XYZ file of C-alpha atoms in Angstrom:
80
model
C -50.530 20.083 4.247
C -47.862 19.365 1.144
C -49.185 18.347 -1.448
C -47.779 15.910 -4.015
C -47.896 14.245 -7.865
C -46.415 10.684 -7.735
C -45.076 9.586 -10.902
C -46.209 5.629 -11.512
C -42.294 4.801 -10.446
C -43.211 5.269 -7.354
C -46.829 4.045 -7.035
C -45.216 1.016 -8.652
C -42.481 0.694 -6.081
C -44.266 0.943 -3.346
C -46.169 -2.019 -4.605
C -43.220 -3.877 -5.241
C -41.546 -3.219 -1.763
C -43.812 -2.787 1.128
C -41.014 -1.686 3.522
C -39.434 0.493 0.954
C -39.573 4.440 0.908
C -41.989 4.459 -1.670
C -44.363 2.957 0.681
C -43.458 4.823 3.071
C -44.973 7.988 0.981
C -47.835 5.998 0.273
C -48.296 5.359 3.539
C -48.297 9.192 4.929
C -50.616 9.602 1.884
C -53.077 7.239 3.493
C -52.600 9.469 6.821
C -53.489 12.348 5.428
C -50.138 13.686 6.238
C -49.732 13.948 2.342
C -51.799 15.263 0.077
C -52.220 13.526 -3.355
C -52.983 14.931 -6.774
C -53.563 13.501 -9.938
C -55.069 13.814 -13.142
C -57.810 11.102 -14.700
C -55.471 9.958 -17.218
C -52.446 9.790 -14.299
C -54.901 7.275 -12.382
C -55.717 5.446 -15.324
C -51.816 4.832 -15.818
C -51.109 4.102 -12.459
C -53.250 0.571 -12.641
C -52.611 0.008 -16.336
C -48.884 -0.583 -14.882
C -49.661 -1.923 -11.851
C -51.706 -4.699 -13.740
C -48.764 -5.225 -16.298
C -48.166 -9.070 -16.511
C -44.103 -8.807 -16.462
C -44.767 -7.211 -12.899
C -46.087 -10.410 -11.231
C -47.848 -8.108 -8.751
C -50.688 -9.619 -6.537
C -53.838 -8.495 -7.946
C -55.267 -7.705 -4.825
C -52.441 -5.785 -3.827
C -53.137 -3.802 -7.195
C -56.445 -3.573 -6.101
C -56.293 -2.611 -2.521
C -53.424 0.049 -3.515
C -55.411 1.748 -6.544
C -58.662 1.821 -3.784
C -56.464 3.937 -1.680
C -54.838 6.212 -3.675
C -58.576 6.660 -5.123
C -59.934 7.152 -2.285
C -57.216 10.071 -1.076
C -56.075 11.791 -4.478
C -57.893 14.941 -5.429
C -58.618 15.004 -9.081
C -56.821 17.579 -10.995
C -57.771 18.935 -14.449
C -55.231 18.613 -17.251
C -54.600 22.671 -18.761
C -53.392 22.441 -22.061
């Protein structure tokens, strides 16, 4: 399986646009056809944006999005 980092462009994105490419990834993430990797402080940054006021988002979008990618990432520690 590939694995893959999203940056928080692209978590954001496919928030944004649900038909969009971005979702797309999200979407083969939630498939298990992708394999997602993130640090704690990567999660923590994907909802801090997602939850930005200027973004308008639907906050159960946010929600229902973040429970996802929770659900499916694989926590990776942070070497420094």
């Amino acid at each position: 399986m590939i694995r893959v980092v999203l940056d928080t462009n692209i978590i954001v994105s496919a928030a944004i646009n649900l038909q969009g490419n971005e979702a797309k990834v999200v979407e083969l993430v939630a498939n298990r056809l992708l394999s997602l990797y993130a640090s704690p402080p990567v999660l923590a940054e994907y909802r801090e944006v997602l939850l930005r006021p200027e973004l308008r988002l639907n906050p159960q979008r946010v929600h229902s999005l973040m429970k996802l990618v929770e659900a499916e990432v694989t926590l990776a520690a942070i070497s420094t």
